[in-house]
Amino acid sequence: MRPDDIQAIPARHPGRWVAAAAVFVLLLATAYSLTTNPRFEWSVVGEYFFSVRILHGLLLTLELTVISMVIGVALGVLLAVMRLSHNPMVSKASWFYIWLFRGTPVLVQILFWFNITALYPNIGFGSWSFDANNLITPFVAAILALGLNEGAYMAEIVRAGILSVDEGQSEAGAALGMSRLQIMRRVVLPQAMRVIVPPTGNEAISMLKTTSLVSVIAVSDLLYSAQLIYSVNYRTIPLLLVASIWYLIVTTLLSIGQFYIERHFGRSATRQLAPTPLQRLRQLAFGRGANNEGAQ
């Protein structure tokens, strides 16, 4: 039989159409419920969305996220290097830290640091002593709990990134007379960033949501600010929606930033880079050729 005589018939996928129809109906039902159920009280959501107390809580949430991630990343790099050290005491100390902070819930750690003054009423060295109640405020306790806990997770992320770099790179650096610290800083870590960045972005997004736990120690973050408002006006659902929408907005912005950072560190990869949102719009407007030009 000649190739011209073969008539290929595209495979049919009825299951896809059924699944698409089911998802479409579900989306319509959800949209209808959101827009017609008066108990959502969208007017109250709009009233408090830009409330001063809500915006102050949002700002505090962002501060907690940024400070905790900076502490976590710096501590994670240090712990990862210690974990890979040839010194068994240093390596075991890093392992113990990671085991301890990853093995206990964040909420427990927050409550522990908040009540640390019960163990150490005064903190200091020698003649220098400070009242722990003045030093460990609820905000400081939240930073300590979130930052130290994040350091344990970042240590494993950084360690995985370091181990992903071929050992020949380190050997080449050593052959050039570079010290172990110089090899780590100039050779290994820059190449490991392609592996480290994606999970670090996920950790930042997770940290944003984890900060809501500090409401248990009366830190006026986004969630606690919403709780203070609905404890007075009893508009629980609308205020929770306000907090949820703000979390979604910030999470979306962080996801976009993560996308571009991943593209920056993935330029040396052999695979084709994913198109940016602008390139996707060009592709929809002018066809696939516009996307290929943008990728180049």
CSV table of C-alpha atoms in Angstrom, one decimal:
chain,number,residue,atom,x,y,z
A,1,MET,CA,0.0,0.0,0.0
A,2,ARG,CA,1.3,3.4,-1.0
A,3,PRO,CA,1.6,6.1,1.7
A,4,ASP,CA,-0.9,8.2,-0.3
A,5,ASP,CA,-3.5,5.5,0.1
A,6,ILE,CA,-3.3,5.7,3.9
A,7,GLN,CA,-6.0,7.9,5.4
A,8,ALA,CA,-5.2,8.8,9.0
A,9,ILE,CA,-8.1,9.5,11.2
A,10,PRO,CA,-7.5,11.7,14.3
A,11,ALA,CA,-8.0,9.8,17.6
A,12,ARG,CA,-11.1,10.9,19.3
A,13,HIS,CA,-11.0,11.8,23.0
A,14,PRO,CA,-14.6,12.0,24.3
A,15,GLY,CA,-13.4,11.9,27.8
A,16,ARG,CA,-11.7,15.3,27.4
A,17,TRP,CA,-14.9,16.9,26.2
A,18,VAL,CA,-16.9,15.4,29.1
A,19,ALA,CA,-14.2,16.6,31.6
A,20,ALA,CA,-14.2,20.1,30.0
A,21,ALA,CA,-18.0,20.3,30.2
A,22,ALA,CA,-18.0,19.2,33.8
A,23,VAL,CA,-15.3,21.8,34.7
A,24,PHE,CA,-17.2,24.5,32.8
A,25,VAL,CA,-20.5,23.7,34.6
A,26,LEU,CA,-18.7,23.7,37.9
A,27,LEU,CA,-17.2,27.2,37.2
A,28,LEU,CA,-20.6,28.5,36.2
A,29,ALA,CA,-22.1,27.2,39.4
A,30,THR,CA,-19.3,28.7,41.5
A,31,ALA,CA,-19.6,32.1,39.8
A,32,TYR,CA,-23.4,32.1,40.2
A,33,SER,CA,-23.1,31.2,43.9
A,34,LEU,CA,-20.5,33.9,44.5
A,35,THR,CA,-22.5,36.6,42.8
A,36,THR,CA,-26.0,35.8,44.0
A,37,ASN,CA,-25.5,34.6,47.6
A,38,PRO,CA,-26.1,37.8,49.7
A,39,ARG,CA,-24.3,36.2,52.7
A,40,PHE,CA,-20.9,36.9,51.0
A,41,GLU,CA,-21.6,40.6,51.6
A,42,TRP,CA,-19.3,41.9,48.8
A,43,SER,CA,-20.2,45.5,49.7
A,44,VAL,CA,-18.6,44.9,53.2
A,45,VAL,CA,-15.6,43.4,51.4
A,46,GLY,CA,-15.2,46.5,49.3
A,47,GLU,CA,-15.7,48.7,52.4
A,48,TYR,CA,-12.8,47.2,54.3
A,49,PHE,CA,-10.5,46.1,51.5
A,50,PHE,CA,-8.5,49.4,51.7
A,51,SER,CA,-9.1,49.9,55.5
A,52,VAL,CA,-6.1,51.5,57.3
A,53,ARG,CA,-6.0,48.5,59.7
A,54,ILE,CA,-6.0,46.0,56.9
A,55,LEU,CA,-3.3,47.8,55.0
A,56,HIS,CA,-1.2,48.1,58.2
A,57,GLY,CA,-1.6,44.4,58.7
A,58,LEU,CA,-0.6,43.7,55.1
A,59,LEU,CA,2.5,45.8,55.5
A,60,LEU,CA,3.4,43.9,58.7
A,61,THR,CA,2.9,40.6,56.9
A,62,LEU,CA,5.2,41.7,54.1
A,63,GLU,CA,7.8,42.8,56.7
A,64,LEU,CA,7.6,39.4,58.5
A,65,THR,CA,7.9,37.6,55.1
A,66,VAL,CA,10.9,39.5,53.9
A,67,ILE,CA,12.9,39.5,57.2
A,68,SER,CA,12.2,35.9,57.9
A,69,MET,CA,13.2,34.8,54.4
A,70,VAL,CA,16.5,36.9,54.6
A,71,ILE,CA,17.3,35.2,57.9
A,72,GLY,CA,16.3,31.8,56.5
A,73,VAL,CA,18.3,32.1,53.3
A,74,ALA,CA,21.5,33.3,55.1
A,75,LEU,CA,21.2,30.7,57.8
A,76,GLY,CA,20.4,28.0,55.2
A,77,VAL,CA,23.5,28.7,53.2
A,78,LEU,CA,25.6,28.6,56.4
A,79,LEU,CA,24.0,25.3,57.5
A,80,ALA,CA,24.3,23.7,54.1
A,81,VAL,CA,28.0,24.5,54.0
A,82,MET,CA,28.4,23.2,57.5
A,83,ARG,CA,26.5,20.0,56.6
A,84,LEU,CA,28.9,19.3,53.8
A,85,SER,CA,31.9,20.1,55.9
A,86,HIS,CA,34.6,17.3,56.4
A,87,ASN,CA,34.6,18.2,60.1
A,88,PRO,CA,32.3,15.7,61.8
A,89,MET,CA,31.4,18.0,64.7
A,90,VAL,CA,30.4,20.8,62.4
A,91,SER,CA,28.5,18.5,60.1
A,92,LYS,CA,26.6,16.8,63.0
A,93,ALA,CA,25.8,20.2,64.6
A,94,SER,CA,24.2,21.3,61.3
A,95,TRP,CA,22.3,18.0,61.1
A,96,PHE,CA,21.0,18.4,64.6
A,97,TYR,CA,19.7,21.9,64.0
A,98,ILE,CA,17.9,20.8,60.8
A,99,TRP,CA,16.4,17.8,62.6
A,100,LEU,CA,15.2,19.9,65.5
A,101,PHE,CA,13.6,22.7,63.6
A,102,ARG,CA,12.1,20.6,60.8
A,103,GLY,CA,10.7,18.1,63.3
A,104,THR,CA,8.6,20.5,65.4
A,105,PRO,CA,5.6,22.5,64.2
A,106,VAL,CA,6.0,26.2,63.4
A,107,LEU,CA,3.1,27.1,65.7
A,108,VAL,CA,4.9,25.4,68.6
A,109,GLN,CA,8.1,27.3,67.8
A,110,ILE,CA,6.2,30.6,67.7
A,111,LEU,CA,4.6,29.9,71.1
A,112,PHE,CA,8.0,28.7,72.5
A,113,TRP,CA,9.8,31.9,71.5
A,114,PHE,CA,6.9,34.0,72.8
A,115,ASN,CA,7.2,32.4,76.2
A,116,ILE,CA,11.0,32.2,76.2
A,117,THR,CA,11.1,34.7,79.1
A,118,ALA,CA,9.8,31.9,81.4
A,119,LEU,CA,13.1,30.2,80.9
A,120,TYR,CA,15.4,33.2,80.6
A,121,PRO,CA,14.0,36.3,82.4
A,122,ASN,CA,17.3,38.1,81.6
A,123,ILE,CA,19.4,37.8,78.5
A,124,GLY,CA,23.0,39.0,78.4
A,125,PHE,CA,26.7,38.3,78.7
A,126,GLY,CA,28.7,39.0,81.8
A,127,SER,CA,27.8,42.4,83.3
A,128,TRP,CA,25.6,43.2,80.3
A,129,SER,CA,22.1,42.0,81.0
A,130,PHE,CA,18.7,42.9,79.5
A,131,ASP,CA,15.2,42.2,80.5
A,132,ALA,CA,13.9,39.5,78.2
A,133,ASN,CA,10.3,40.8,78.3
A,134,ASN,CA,11.5,44.1,76.7
A,135,LEU,CA,13.9,42.4,74.3
A,136,ILE,CA,11.6,39.5,73.0
A,137,THR,CA,8.5,41.4,71.9
A,138,PRO,CA,5.8,39.5,70.0
A,139,PHE,CA,7.2,40.7,66.7
A,140,VAL,CA,10.7,39.6,67.6
A,141,ALA,CA,9.4,36.2,68.7
A,142,ALA,CA,7.6,35.8,65.4
A,143,ILE,CA,10.8,36.7,63.5
A,144,LEU,CA,12.9,34.3,65.5
A,145,ALA,CA,10.4,31.4,65.1
A,146,LEU,CA,9.8,32.0,61.3
A,147,GLY,CA,13.4,32.8,60.4
A,148,LEU,CA,15.1,30.0,62.4
A,149,ASN,CA,12.5,27.5,61.1
A,150,GLU,CA,13.0,28.6,57.5
A,151,GLY,CA,16.8,28.2,57.9
A,152,ALA,CA,16.4,24.5,58.4
A,153,TYR,CA,14.4,24.1,55.2
A,154,MET,CA,16.6,26.4,53.2
A,155,ALA,CA,19.6,24.4,54.3
A,156,GLU,CA,18.4,21.3,52.6
A,157,ILE,CA,17.4,23.3,49.5
A,158,VAL,CA,20.9,24.8,49.3
A,159,ARG,CA,22.6,21.5,50.0
A,160,ALA,CA,20.7,19.9,47.1
A,161,GLY,CA,21.7,22.7,44.8
A,162,ILE,CA,25.4,22.4,45.8
A,163,LEU,CA,25.3,18.6,45.3
A,164,SER,CA,23.8,19.1,41.8
A,165,VAL,CA,27.1,20.8,40.6
A,166,ASP,CA,29.6,18.3,39.2
A,167,GLU,CA,32.6,17.7,41.5
A,168,GLY,CA,34.9,18.4,38.6
A,169,GLN,CA,34.0,22.1,38.9
A,170,SER,CA,35.4,22.1,42.5
A,171,GLU,CA,38.4,20.1,41.4
A,172,ALA,CA,39.1,22.6,38.6
A,173,GLY,CA,38.9,25.5,41.1
A,174,ALA,CA,41.3,23.7,43.5
A,175,ALA,CA,43.7,23.2,40.6
A,176,LEU,CA,43.7,26.9,40.0
A,177,GLY,CA,44.7,27.5,43.6
A,178,MET,CA,41.4,28.7,44.9
A,179,SER,CA,40.5,28.1,48.6
A,180,ARG,CA,37.4,26.0,49.5
A,181,LEU,CA,35.5,29.2,50.4
A,182,GLN,CA,36.4,30.8,47.1
A,183,ILE,CA,35.3,27.7,45.2
A,184,MET,CA,32.0,27.7,47.0
A,185,ARG,CA,31.4,31.4,46.5
A,186,ARG,CA,32.6,31.8,42.9
A,187,VAL,CA,32.2,28.4,41.3
A,188,VAL,CA,29.6,26.2,43.0
A,189,LEU,CA,26.9,28.6,44.3
A,190,PRO,CA,26.4,30.5,41.0
A,191,GLN,CA,25.8,27.2,39.2
A,192,ALA,CA,23.7,25.8,42.0
A,193,MET,CA,21.3,28.8,41.8
A,194,ARG,CA,19.4,27.2,38.9
A,195,VAL,CA,18.4,24.4,41.3
A,196,ILE,CA,18.1,26.6,44.4
A,197,VAL,CA,15.8,29.4,43.0
A,198,PRO,CA,12.6,27.5,42.2
A,199,PRO,CA,12.1,25.9,45.7
A,200,THR,CA,13.2,29.1,47.3
A,201,GLY,CA,10.4,30.9,45.5
A,202,ASN,CA,8.0,28.3,46.8
A,203,GLU,CA,9.4,28.8,50.3
A,204,ALA,CA,8.8,32.6,50.0
A,205,ILE,CA,5.2,32.0,49.0
A,206,SER,CA,4.7,29.5,51.8
A,207,MET,CA,6.3,31.9,54.2
A,208,LEU,CA,3.8,34.6,53.3
A,209,LYS,CA,1.0,32.3,54.3
A,210,THR,CA,2.8,30.9,57.3
A,211,THR,CA,3.0,34.4,58.8
A,212,SER,CA,-0.7,34.1,59.5
A,213,LEU,CA,0.2,31.8,62.4
A,214,VAL,CA,1.6,34.8,64.4
A,215,SER,CA,-1.9,35.9,65.0
A,216,VAL,CA,-1.9,33.5,68.0
A,217,ILE,CA,0.6,35.8,69.8
A,218,ALA,CA,-1.3,38.9,68.9
A,219,VAL,CA,1.0,40.2,66.2
A,220,SER,CA,-1.1,42.5,64.1
A,221,ASP,CA,-0.5,40.9,60.7
A,222,LEU,CA,-3.1,40.8,58.0
A,223,LEU,CA,-5.1,37.9,59.4
A,224,TYR,CA,-5.1,39.3,63.0
A,225,SER,CA,-6.1,42.7,61.8
A,226,ALA,CA,-9.1,41.2,60.0
A,227,GLN,CA,-9.9,39.2,63.2
A,228,LEU,CA,-9.9,42.4,65.3
A,229,ILE,CA,-12.3,44.0,63.0
A,230,TYR,CA,-14.8,41.1,62.7
A,231,SER,CA,-14.7,40.6,66.5
A,232,VAL,CA,-16.4,44.0,66.7
A,233,ASN,CA,-18.8,44.1,63.8
A,234,TYR,CA,-19.3,40.3,63.5
A,235,ARG,CA,-18.8,40.3,59.7
A,236,THR,CA,-16.6,37.2,59.8
A,237,ILE,CA,-16.9,35.9,56.3
A,238,PRO,CA,-16.4,39.3,54.5
A,239,LEU,CA,-13.3,40.1,56.5
A,240,LEU,CA,-11.8,36.6,55.9
A,241,LEU,CA,-12.5,37.2,52.2
A,242,VAL,CA,-10.6,40.5,52.4
A,243,ALA,CA,-7.6,38.8,53.9
A,244,SER,CA,-7.8,35.9,51.4
A,245,ILE,CA,-7.9,38.3,48.4
A,246,TRP,CA,-4.9,40.2,49.7
A,247,TYR,CA,-3.0,36.9,50.2
A,248,LEU,CA,-3.9,35.9,46.7
A,249,ILE,CA,-2.7,39.2,45.2
A,250,VAL,CA,0.7,39.1,46.9
A,251,THR,CA,1.1,35.4,46.1
A,252,THR,CA,0.5,36.2,42.5
A,253,LEU,CA,3.1,39.0,42.5
A,254,LEU,CA,5.6,36.7,44.1
A,255,SER,CA,4.9,34.0,41.5
A,256,ILE,CA,5.5,36.4,38.7
A,257,GLY,CA,8.8,37.5,40.3
A,258,GLN,CA,9.8,33.9,40.8
A,259,PHE,CA,9.1,33.2,37.1
A,260,TYR,CA,11.5,35.9,35.8
A,261,ILE,CA,14.2,35.0,38.4
A,262,GLU,CA,14.0,31.4,37.2
A,263,ARG,CA,14.4,32.6,33.6
A,264,HIS,CA,17.4,34.6,34.5
A,265,PHE,CA,19.2,31.7,36.2
A,266,GLY,CA,18.0,29.2,33.6
A,267,ARG,CA,19.6,31.0,30.6
A,268,SER,CA,22.5,28.6,30.5
A,269,ALA,CA,20.2,25.6,30.2
A,270,THR,CA,19.9,23.7,26.9
A,271,ARG,CA,16.2,23.6,26.9
A,272,GLN,CA,14.1,26.4,25.5
A,273,LEU,CA,13.0,29.0,28.0
A,274,ALA,CA,9.3,29.3,28.8
A,275,PRO,CA,7.7,32.3,27.1
A,276,THR,CA,7.0,35.4,29.2
A,277,PRO,CA,3.4,36.7,29.7
A,278,LEU,CA,4.1,39.4,27.1
A,279,GLN,CA,5.4,36.8,24.6
A,280,ARG,CA,2.3,34.7,25.2
A,281,LEU,CA,0.1,37.8,24.3
A,282,ARG,CA,2.1,38.3,21.2
A,283,GLN,CA,1.7,34.7,20.3
A,284,LEU,CA,-2.1,35.0,20.6
A,285,ALA,CA,-2.2,38.2,18.7
A,286,PHE,CA,0.3,37.6,15.9
A,287,GLY,CA,0.8,33.8,15.8
A,288,ARG,CA,3.6,31.5,17.0
A,289,GLY,CA,6.3,33.3,15.1
A,290,ALA,CA,6.2,36.3,17.4
A,291,ASN,CA,6.9,34.0,20.4
A,292,ASN,CA,9.9,32.4,18.6
A,293,GLU,CA,11.4,35.9,17.9
A,294,GLY,CA,10.9,36.9,21.5
A,295,ALA,CA,12.6,33.7,22.8
A,296,GLN,CA,15.7,34.4,20.7
